Coordinates of C-alpha atoms in Angstrom, one line a residue:
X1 CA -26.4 -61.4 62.1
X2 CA -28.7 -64.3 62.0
X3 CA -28.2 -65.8 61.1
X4 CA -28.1 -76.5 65.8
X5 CA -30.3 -86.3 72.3
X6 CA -29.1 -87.3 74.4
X7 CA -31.2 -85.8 77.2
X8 CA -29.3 -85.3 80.1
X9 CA -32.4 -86.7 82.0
X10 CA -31.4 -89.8 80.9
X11 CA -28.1 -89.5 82.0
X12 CA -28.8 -88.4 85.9
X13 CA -32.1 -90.9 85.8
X14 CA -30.8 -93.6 84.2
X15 CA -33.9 -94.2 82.4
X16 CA -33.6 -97.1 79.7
X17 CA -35.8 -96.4 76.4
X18 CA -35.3 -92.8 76.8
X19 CA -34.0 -91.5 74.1
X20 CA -30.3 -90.4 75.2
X21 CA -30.2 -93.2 77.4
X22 CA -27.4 -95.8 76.6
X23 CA -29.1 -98.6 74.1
X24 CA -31.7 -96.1 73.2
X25 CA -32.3 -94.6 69.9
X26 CA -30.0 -91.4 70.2
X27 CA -27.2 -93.9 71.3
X28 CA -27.9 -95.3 68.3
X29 CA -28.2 -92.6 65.9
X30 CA -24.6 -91.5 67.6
X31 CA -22.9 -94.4 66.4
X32 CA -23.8 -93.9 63.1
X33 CA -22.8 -90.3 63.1
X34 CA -19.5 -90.9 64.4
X35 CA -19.1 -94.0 66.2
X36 CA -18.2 -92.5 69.6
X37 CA -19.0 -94.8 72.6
X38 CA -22.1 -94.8 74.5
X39 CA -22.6 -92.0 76.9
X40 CA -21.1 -93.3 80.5
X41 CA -23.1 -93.5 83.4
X42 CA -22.1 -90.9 85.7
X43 CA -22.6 -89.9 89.7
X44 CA -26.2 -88.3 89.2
X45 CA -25.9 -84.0 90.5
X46 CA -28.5 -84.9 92.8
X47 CA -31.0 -87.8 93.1
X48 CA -34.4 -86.8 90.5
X49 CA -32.5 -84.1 88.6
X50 CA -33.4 -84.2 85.5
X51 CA -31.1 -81.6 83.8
X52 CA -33.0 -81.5 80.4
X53 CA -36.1 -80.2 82.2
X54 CA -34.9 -78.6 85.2
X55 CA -35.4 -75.0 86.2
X56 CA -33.1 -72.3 88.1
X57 CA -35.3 -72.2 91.0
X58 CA -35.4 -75.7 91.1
X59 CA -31.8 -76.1 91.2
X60 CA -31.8 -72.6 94.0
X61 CA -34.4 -74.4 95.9
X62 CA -32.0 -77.7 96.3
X63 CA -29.0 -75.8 96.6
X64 CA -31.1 -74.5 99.7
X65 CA -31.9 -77.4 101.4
X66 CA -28.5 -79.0 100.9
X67 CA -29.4 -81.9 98.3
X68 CA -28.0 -80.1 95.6
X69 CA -24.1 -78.5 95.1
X70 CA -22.9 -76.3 92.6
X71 CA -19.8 -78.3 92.4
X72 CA -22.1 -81.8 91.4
X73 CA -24.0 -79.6 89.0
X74 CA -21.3 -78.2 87.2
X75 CA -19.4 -81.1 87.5
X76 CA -22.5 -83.3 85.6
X77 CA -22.1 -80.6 82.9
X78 CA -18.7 -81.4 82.5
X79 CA -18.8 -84.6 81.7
X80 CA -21.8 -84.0 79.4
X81 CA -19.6 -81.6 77.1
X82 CA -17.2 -84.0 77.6
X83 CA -19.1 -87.1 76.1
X84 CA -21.8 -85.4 74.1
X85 CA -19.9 -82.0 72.5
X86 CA -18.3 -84.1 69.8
X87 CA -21.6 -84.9 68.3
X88 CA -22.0 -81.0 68.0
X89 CA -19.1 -78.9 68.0
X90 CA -20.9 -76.7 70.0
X91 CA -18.4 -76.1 73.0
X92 CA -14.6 -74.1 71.9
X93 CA -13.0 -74.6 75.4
X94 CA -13.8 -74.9 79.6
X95 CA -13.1 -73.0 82.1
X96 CA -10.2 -74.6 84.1
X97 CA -11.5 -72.6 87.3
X98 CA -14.9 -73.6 86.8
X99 CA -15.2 -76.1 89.5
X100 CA -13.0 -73.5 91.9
X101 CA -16.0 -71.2 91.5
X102 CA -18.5 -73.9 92.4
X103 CA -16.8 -74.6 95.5
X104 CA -17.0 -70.7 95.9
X105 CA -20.8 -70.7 95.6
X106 CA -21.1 -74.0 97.4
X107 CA -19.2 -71.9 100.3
X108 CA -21.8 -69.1 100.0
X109 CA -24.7 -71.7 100.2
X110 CA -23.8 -73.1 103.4
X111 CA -23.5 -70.0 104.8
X112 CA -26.9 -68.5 103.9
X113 CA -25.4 -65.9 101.6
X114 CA -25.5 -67.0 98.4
X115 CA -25.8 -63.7 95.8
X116 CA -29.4 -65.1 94.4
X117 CA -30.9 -67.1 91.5
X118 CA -27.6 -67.6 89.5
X119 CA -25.6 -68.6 92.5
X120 CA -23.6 -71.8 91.6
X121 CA -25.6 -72.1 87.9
X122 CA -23.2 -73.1 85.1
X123 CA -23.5 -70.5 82.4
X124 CA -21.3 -70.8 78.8
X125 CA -20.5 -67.5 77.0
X126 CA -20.4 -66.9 73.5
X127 CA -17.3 -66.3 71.6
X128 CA -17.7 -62.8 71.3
X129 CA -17.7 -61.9 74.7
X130 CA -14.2 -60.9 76.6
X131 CA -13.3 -63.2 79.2
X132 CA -10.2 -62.3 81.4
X133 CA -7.8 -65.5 81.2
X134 CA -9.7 -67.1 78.4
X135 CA -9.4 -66.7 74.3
X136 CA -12.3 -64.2 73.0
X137 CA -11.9 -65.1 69.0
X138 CA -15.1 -64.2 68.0
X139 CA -13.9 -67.3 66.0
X140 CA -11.3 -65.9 63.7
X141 CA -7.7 -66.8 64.3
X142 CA -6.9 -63.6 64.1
X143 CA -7.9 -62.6 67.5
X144 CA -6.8 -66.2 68.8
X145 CA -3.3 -65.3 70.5
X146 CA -3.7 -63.5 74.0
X147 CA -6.9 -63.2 75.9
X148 CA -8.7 -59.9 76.8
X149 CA -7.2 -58.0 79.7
X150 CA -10.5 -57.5 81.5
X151 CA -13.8 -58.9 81.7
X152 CA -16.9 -57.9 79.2
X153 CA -19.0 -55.7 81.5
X154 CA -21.7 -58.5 81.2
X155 CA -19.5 -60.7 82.6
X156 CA -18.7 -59.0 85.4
X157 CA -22.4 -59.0 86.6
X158 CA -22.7 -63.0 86.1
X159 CA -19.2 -62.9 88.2
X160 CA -20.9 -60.7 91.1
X161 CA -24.1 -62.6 90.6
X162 CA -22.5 -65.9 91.3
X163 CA -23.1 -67.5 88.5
X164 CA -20.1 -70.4 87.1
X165 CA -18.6 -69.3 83.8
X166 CA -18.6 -73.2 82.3
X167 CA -16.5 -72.1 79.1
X168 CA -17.1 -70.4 75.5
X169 CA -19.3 -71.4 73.2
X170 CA -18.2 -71.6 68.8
X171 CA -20.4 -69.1 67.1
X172 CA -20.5 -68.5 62.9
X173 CA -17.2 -66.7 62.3
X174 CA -17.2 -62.5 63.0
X175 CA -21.2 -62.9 64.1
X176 CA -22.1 -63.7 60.2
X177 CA -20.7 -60.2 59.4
X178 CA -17.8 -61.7 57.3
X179 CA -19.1 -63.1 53.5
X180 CA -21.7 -62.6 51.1
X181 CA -22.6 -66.1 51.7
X182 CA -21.4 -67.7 54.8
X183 CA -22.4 -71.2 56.6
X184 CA -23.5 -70.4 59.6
X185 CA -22.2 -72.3 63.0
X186 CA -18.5 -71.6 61.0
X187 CA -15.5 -70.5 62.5
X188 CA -11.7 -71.3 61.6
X189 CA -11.0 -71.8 65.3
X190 CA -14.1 -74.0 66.2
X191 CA -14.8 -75.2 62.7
X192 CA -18.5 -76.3 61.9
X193 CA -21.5 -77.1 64.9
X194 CA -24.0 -79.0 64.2
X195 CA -28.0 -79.2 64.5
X196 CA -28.3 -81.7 67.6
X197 CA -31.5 -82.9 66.1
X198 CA -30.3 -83.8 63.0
X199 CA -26.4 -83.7 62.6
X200 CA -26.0 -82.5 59.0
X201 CA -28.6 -79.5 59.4
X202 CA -27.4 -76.1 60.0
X203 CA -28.0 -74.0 63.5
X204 CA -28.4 -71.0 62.1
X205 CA -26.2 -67.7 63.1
X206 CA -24.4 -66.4 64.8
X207 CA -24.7 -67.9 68.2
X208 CA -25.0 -71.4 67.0
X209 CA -22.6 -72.7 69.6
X210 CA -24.9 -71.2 72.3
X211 CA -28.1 -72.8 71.2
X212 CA -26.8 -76.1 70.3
X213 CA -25.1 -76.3 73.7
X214 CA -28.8 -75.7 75.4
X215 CA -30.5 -78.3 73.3
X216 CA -28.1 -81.1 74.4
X217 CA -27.9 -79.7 77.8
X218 CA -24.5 -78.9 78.0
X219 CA -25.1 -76.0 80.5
X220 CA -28.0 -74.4 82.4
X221 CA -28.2 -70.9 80.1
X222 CA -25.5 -69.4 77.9
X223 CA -25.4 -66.0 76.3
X224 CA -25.7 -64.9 72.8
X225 CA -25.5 -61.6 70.8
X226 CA -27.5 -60.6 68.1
X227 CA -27.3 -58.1 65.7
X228 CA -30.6 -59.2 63.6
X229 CA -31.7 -62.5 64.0
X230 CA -28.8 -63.9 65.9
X231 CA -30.3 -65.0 69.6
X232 CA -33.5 -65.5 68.1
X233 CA -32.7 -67.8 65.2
X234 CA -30.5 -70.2 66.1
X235 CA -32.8 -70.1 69.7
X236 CA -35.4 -71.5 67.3
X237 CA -33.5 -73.8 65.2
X238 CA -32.7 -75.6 68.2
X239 CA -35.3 -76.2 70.1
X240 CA -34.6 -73.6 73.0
X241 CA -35.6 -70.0 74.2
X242 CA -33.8 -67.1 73.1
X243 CA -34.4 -63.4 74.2
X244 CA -33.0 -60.2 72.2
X245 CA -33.6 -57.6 74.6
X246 CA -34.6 -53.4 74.2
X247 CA -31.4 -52.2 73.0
X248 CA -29.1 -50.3 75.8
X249 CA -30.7 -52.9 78.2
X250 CA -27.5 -54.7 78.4
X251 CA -23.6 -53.3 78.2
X252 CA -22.3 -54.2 75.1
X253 CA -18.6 -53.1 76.6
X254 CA -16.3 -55.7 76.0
X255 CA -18.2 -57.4 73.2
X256 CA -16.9 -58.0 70.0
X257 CA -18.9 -55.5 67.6
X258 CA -21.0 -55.3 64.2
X259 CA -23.3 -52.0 65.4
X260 CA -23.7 -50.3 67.9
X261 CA -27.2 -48.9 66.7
X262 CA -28.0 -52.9 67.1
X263 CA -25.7 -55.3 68.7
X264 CA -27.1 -56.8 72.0
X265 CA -26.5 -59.6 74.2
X266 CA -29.3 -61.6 75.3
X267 CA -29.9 -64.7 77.4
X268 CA -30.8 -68.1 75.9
X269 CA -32.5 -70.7 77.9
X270 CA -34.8 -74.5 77.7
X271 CA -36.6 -72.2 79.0
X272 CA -38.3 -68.8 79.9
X273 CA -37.9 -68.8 83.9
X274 CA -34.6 -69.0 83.0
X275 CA -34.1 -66.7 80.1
X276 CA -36.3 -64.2 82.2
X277 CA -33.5 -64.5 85.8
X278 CA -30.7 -64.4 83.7
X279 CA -31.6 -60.9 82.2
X280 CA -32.5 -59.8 85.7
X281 CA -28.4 -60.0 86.4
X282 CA -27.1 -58.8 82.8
X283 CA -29.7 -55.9 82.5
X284 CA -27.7 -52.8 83.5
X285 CA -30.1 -50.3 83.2
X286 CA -29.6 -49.1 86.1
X287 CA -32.8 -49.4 87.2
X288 CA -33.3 -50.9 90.9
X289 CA -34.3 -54.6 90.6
X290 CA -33.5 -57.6 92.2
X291 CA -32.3 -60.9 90.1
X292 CA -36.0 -61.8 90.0
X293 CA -38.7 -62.6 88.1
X294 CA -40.9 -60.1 86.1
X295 CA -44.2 -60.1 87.6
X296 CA -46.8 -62.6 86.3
X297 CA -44.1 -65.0 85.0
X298 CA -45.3 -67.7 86.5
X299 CA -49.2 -67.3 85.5
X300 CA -50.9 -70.3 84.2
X301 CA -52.2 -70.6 80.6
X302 CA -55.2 -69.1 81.8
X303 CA -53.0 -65.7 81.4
X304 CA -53.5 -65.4 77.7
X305 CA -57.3 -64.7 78.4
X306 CA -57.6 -61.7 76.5
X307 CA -54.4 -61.0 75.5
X308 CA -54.3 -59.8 71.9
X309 CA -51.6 -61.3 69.6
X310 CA -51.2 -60.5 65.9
X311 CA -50.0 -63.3 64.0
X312 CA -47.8 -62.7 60.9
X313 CA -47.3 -65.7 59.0
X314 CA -44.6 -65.6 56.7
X315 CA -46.1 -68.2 53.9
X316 CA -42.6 -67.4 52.4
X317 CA -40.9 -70.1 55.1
X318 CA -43.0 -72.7 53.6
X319 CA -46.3 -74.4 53.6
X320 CA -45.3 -76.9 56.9
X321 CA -43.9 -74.0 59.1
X322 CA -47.1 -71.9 57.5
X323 CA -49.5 -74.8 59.1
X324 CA -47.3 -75.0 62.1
X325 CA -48.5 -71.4 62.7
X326 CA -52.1 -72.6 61.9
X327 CA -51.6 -75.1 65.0
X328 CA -50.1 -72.6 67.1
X329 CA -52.6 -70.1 66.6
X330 CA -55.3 -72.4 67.4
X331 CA -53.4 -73.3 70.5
X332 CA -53.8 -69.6 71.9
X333 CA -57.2 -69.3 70.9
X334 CA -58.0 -72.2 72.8
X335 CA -56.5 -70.2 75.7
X336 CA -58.7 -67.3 75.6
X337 CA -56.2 -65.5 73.4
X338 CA -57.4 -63.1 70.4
X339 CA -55.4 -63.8 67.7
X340 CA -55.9 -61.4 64.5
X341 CA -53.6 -62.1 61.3
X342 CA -51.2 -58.7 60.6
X343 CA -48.8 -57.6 58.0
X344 CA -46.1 -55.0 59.6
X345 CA -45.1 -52.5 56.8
X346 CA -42.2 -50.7 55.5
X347 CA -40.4 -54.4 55.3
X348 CA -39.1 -54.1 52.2
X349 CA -37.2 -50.7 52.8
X350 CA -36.1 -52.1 55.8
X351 CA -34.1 -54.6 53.9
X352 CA -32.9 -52.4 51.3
X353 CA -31.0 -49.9 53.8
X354 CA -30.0 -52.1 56.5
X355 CA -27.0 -54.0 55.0
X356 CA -25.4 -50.4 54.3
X357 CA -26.1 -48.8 57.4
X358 CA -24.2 -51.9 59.1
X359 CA -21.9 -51.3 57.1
X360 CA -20.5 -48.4 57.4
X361 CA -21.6 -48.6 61.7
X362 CA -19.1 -51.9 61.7
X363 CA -16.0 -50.3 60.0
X364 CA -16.6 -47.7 63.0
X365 CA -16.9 -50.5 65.7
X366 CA -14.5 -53.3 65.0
X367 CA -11.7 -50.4 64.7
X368 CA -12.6 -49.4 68.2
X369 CA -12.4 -52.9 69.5
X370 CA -9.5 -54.0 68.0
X371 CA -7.7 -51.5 69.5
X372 CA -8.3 -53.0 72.6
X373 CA -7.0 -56.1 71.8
X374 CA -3.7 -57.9 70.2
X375 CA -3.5 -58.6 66.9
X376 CA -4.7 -57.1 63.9
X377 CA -5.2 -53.2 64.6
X378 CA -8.2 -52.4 62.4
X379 CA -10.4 -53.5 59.5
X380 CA -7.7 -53.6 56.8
X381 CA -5.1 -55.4 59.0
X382 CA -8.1 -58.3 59.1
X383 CA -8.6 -58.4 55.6
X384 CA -5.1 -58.9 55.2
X385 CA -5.1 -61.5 57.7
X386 CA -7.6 -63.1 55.9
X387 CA -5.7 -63.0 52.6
X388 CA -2.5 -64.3 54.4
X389 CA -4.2 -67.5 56.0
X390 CA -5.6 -70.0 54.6
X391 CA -7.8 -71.7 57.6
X392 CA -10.5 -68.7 57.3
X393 CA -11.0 -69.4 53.9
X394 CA -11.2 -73.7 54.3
X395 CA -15.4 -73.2 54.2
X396 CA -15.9 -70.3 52.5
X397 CA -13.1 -68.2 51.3
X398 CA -15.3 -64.6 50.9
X399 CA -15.0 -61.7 53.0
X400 CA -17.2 -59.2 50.8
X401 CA -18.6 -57.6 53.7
X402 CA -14.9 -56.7 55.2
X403 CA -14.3 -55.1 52.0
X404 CA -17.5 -53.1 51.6
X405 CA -17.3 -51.7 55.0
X406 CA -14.1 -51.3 54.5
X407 CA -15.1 -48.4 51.3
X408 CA -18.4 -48.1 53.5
X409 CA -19.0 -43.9 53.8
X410 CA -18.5 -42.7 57.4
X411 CA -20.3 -42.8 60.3
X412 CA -20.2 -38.4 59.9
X413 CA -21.3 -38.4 56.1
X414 CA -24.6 -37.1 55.7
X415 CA -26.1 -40.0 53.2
X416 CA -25.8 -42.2 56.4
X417 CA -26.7 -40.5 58.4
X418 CA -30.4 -40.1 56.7
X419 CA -30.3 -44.0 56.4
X420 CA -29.9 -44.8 59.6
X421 CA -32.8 -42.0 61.0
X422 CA -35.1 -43.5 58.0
X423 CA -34.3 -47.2 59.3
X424 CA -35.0 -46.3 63.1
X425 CA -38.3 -44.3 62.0
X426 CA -39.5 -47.0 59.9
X427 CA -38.6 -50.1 62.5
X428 CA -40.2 -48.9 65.3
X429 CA -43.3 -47.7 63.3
X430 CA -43.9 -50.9 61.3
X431 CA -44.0 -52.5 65.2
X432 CA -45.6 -49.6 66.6
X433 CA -48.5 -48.9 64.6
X434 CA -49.3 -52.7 63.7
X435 CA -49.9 -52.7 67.5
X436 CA -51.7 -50.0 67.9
X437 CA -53.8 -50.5 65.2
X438 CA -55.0 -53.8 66.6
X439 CA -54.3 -53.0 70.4
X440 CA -51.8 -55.9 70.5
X441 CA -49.6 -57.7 73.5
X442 CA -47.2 -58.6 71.1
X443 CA -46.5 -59.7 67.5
X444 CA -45.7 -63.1 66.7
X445 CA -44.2 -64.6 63.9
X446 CA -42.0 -68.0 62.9
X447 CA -38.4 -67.1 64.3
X448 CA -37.2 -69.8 61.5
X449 CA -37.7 -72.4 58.9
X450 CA -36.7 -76.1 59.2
X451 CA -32.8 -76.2 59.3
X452 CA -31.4 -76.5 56.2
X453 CA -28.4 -78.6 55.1
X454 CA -25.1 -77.4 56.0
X455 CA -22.9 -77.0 52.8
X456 CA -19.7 -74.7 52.9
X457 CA -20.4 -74.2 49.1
X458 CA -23.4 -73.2 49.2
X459 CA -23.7 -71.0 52.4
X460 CA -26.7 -70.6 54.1
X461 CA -30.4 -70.4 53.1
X462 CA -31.6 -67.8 55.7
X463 CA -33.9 -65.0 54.5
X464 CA -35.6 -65.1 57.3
X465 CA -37.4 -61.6 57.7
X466 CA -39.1 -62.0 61.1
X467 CA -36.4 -60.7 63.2
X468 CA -35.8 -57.3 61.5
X469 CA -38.4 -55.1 62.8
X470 CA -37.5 -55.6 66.5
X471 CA -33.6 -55.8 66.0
X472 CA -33.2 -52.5 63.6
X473 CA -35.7 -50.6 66.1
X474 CA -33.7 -51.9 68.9
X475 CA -36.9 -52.9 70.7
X476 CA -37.4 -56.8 72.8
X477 CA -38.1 -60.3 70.8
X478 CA -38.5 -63.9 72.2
X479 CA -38.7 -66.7 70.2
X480 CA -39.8 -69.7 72.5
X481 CA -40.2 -73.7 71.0
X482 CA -43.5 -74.0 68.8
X483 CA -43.0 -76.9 67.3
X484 CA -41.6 -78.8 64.9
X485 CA -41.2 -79.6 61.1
X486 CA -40.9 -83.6 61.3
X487 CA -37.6 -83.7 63.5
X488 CA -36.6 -79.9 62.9
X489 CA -37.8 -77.5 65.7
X490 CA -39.4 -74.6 65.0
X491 CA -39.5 -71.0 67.2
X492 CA -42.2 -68.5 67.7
X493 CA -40.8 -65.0 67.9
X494 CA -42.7 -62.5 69.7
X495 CA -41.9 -58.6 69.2
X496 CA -43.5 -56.1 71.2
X497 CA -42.2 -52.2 71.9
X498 CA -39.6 -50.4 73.4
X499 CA -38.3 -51.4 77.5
X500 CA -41.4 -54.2 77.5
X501 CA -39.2 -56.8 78.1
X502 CA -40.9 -57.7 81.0
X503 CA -44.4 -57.9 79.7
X504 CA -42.6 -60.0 76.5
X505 CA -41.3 -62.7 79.1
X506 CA -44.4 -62.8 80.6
X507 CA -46.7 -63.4 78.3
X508 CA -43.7 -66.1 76.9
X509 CA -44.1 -67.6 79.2
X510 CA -47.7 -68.3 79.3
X511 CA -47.0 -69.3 75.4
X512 CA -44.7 -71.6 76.1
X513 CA -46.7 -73.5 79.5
X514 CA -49.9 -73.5 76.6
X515 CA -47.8 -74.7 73.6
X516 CA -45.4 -77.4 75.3
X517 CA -43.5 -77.9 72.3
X518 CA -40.1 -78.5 74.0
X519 CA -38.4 -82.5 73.4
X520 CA -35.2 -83.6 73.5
X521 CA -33.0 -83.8 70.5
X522 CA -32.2 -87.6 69.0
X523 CA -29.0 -86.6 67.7
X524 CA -30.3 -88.0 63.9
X525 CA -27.5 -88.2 61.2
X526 CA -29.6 -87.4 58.4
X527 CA -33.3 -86.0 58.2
X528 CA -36.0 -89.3 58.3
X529 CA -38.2 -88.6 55.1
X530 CA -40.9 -86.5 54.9
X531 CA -44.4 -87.1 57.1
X532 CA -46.8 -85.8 59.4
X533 CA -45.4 -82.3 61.5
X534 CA -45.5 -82.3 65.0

């Protein structure tokens, strides 16, 4: 469920004033948080790389001409987990064959036959997603003794694409689907990830680990799973771009379950080139497509000329994320895009029947996957776990949600069944007929509020409605950088219908070259006081 700098720039460049660069003010703001050393100067990937701001087909296009390896590359983001992960916690463990499949790809390069865009890219995996040879925990010890047998079905396609599994990313315990009141970026095997742009704010859930690796560059893209609000959250907490795609468009085989009426993986990116190429290898639709990009990507702003975007603000996120959609909306107009202020309905019985739909949908799932796996056979054997050791209960000791689905009614009994039908019917009508009725691109909304705090007592503070309509009608959502609420990024989600992906990453994209709303995180201990959103 939904619900984290150093810019690596600086470190290839060697850029002083930067911030990220040693004696800059992140360097700074790192000794105070912890009092690690300053971030060594390391053998650049390749000379003018700058890894904050680089793009996949950058990277393919210097792999091509021979400036570039897939064994520097990964090796640079190495070293950055290495020196900048303990300011985050974002990273759980490496791959010890990463660098044998960068020489692999390097091999492929010099031959002329490298498998396309994700050739030699460094991708990290959330903890949810089997990886033969490597612990899948979805963060709970209980799934912490052997690995997975077999690779996720997602994983296989980065495998055949090329691409360098870097390592697995911590996430927020069971996807969020543990407690009442959790703390998101939690697990008892990776403990607590932090908000690279200021340390003691939260990254939102569940893939916390993934986004807060992106924002201090700790890999090119990494994959998250979401569930309602899971990519696209903690993609906008962070600073970074995170896609949910249609459901069905990606195999969820091998991935550690809340719903299979919802769950999806989706790629998460600095950017939407990135996002869109990574999708092009885990899509298995089984439509025939290269690992490319969707057409009209790369337009320039100049592309929004006439689209039609309805805004919905969400006042209830505050009055500086409300004027940060003010300034965003202005933005697109300025770009020749019509944007008209809309409400989607049936929210609030959206909310009332999607907990218990979940529900009784995970008790059905998480038995079928633990089957596959050693340890604890099925829902009550994890309770019991729970009860028997301590560590999952050092944050937050509740697992209230275990225990309803546990008494949750059956998948077969007819009372769910009419709550799951009324929950698709509504979903994709309050998305479908908000478009229609304003002949809309896409619907955008804030994908988050500033982080808040982190505090294991309290849990999280995360009613964040704009991710529901698209995730319970299983239909595409983006959330790309907007801005930011004094040094807390911001995301702008967009929604649009079923299978238009494509069309979403597109006109993303033309958001994102108009907005510019990307920086670097400063890797702050503590929020600066209140002034003037940028």
């Amino acid at each position: 469920m939904a619900a984290v700098a150093v810019g690596l720039g600086s470190l290839v460049t060697g850029v002083p004033g930067v911030p990220g660069a040693p004696g800059g003010r992140a360097h700074a703001a790192e000794r105070d948080a912890g009092g690690a050393p300053p971030l060594p100067d390391g053998p650049p990937p390749a000379p003018g790389v700058d890894l904050d701001r680089v793009t996949i087909p950058e990277l393919q296009a210097r792999m091509a001409d021979g400036s570039l390896t897939s064994s520097a590359l990964t090796a640079a983001y190495l070293r950055r987990i290495a020196t900048v992960d303990p300011r985050i916690n974002a990273v759980l463990r490496t791959d010890p064959t990463a660098m044998r499949q960068a020489a692999a790809s390097d091999a492929r390069h010099r031959r002329g036959s490298a498998r396309g865009p994700l050739d030699g890219i460094p991708v990290l995996l959330k903890d949810n997603i089997d990886t033969r040879g490597m612990p899948t925990t979805a963060g709970s010890l209980a799934l912490a003794g052997s690995p997975p047998r077999t690779d996720a079905a997602l994983v296989t396609r980065l495998r055949d694409a090329g691409a360098v599994i870097l390592g697995k990313t911590n996430l927020s315990e069971w996807a969020n689907f543990r407690a009442a009141k959790p703390t998101s970026g939690w697990s008892a095997v990776g403990g607590q990830t932090r908000n690279p742009y200021v340390l003691d704010r939260n990254p939102c859930g569940s893939s916390s680990g993934s986004a807060a690796a992106l924002a201090a560059s700790l890999a090119q893209v990494a994959i998250g799973t979401e569930t309602d609000g899971s990519v696209v959250c903690p993609a906008g907490m962070n600073g970074v771009v995170g896609h949910k795609p249609s459901l069905g468009l990606v195999s969820q085989a091998g991935v550690v379950p809340i719903s299979a009426e919802q769950d999806t993986a989706g790629p998460m990116a600095r950017n939407v080139t990135d996002a869109a190429l990574t999708l092009a290898v885990l899509r298995g639709d089984g439509a025939p497509r290269p690992a490319a990009l969707p057409e009209g990507l790369t337009q320039q702003p100049g592309g929004l000329r006439g689209k039609r975007i309805g805004l919905w603000r969400l006042p209830s996120l505050g009055p500086e994320v409300d004027a940060l959609m003010t300034r965003t909306a202005e933005k697109l107009r300025a770009a020749g895009a019509v944007v008209v202020e809309v409400t989607p309905p049936y929210q609030e019985r959206l909310a009332q029947l999607e907990y218990p739909a979940l529900l009784s949908e995970f008790h059905r799932d998480i038995d079928a996957y633990l089957a596959t796996r050693e340890g604890p056979r099925d829902l009550a054997g994890l309770i019991a776990f729970n009860r028997a050791h301590a560590a999952e209960r050092t944050c937050f000791a509740g697992q209230e949600l275990f225990e309803q689905a546990l008494a949750a009614p059956p998948v077969t009994d007819p009372g769910y069944r009419a709550v799951r039908a009324e929950l698709k019917d509504l979903s994709r009508r309050s998305v479908d007929e908000t478009m229609a009725a304003h002949r809309l691109d896409a619907i955008a909304a804030p994908a988050n509020p500033p982080a808040w705090t982190t505090d294991c007592a309290r849990g999280d503070n995360d009613v964040i409605p704009s991710s529901t309509p698209a995730a319970v009608a299983g239909y595409p959502s983006l959330s790309v950088p907007a801005g930011f609420v004094g040094e807390l990024p911001v995301g702008l989600l967009l929604m649009a219908g079923d299978r238009q992906d494509d069309d979403l990453l597109s006109l993303g994209a033309m958001v994102e070259t108009r907005l510019k709303a990307w920086r670097a995180p400063r890797y702050l201990p503590t929020a600066e006081p209140p002034g003037a959103s940028r």
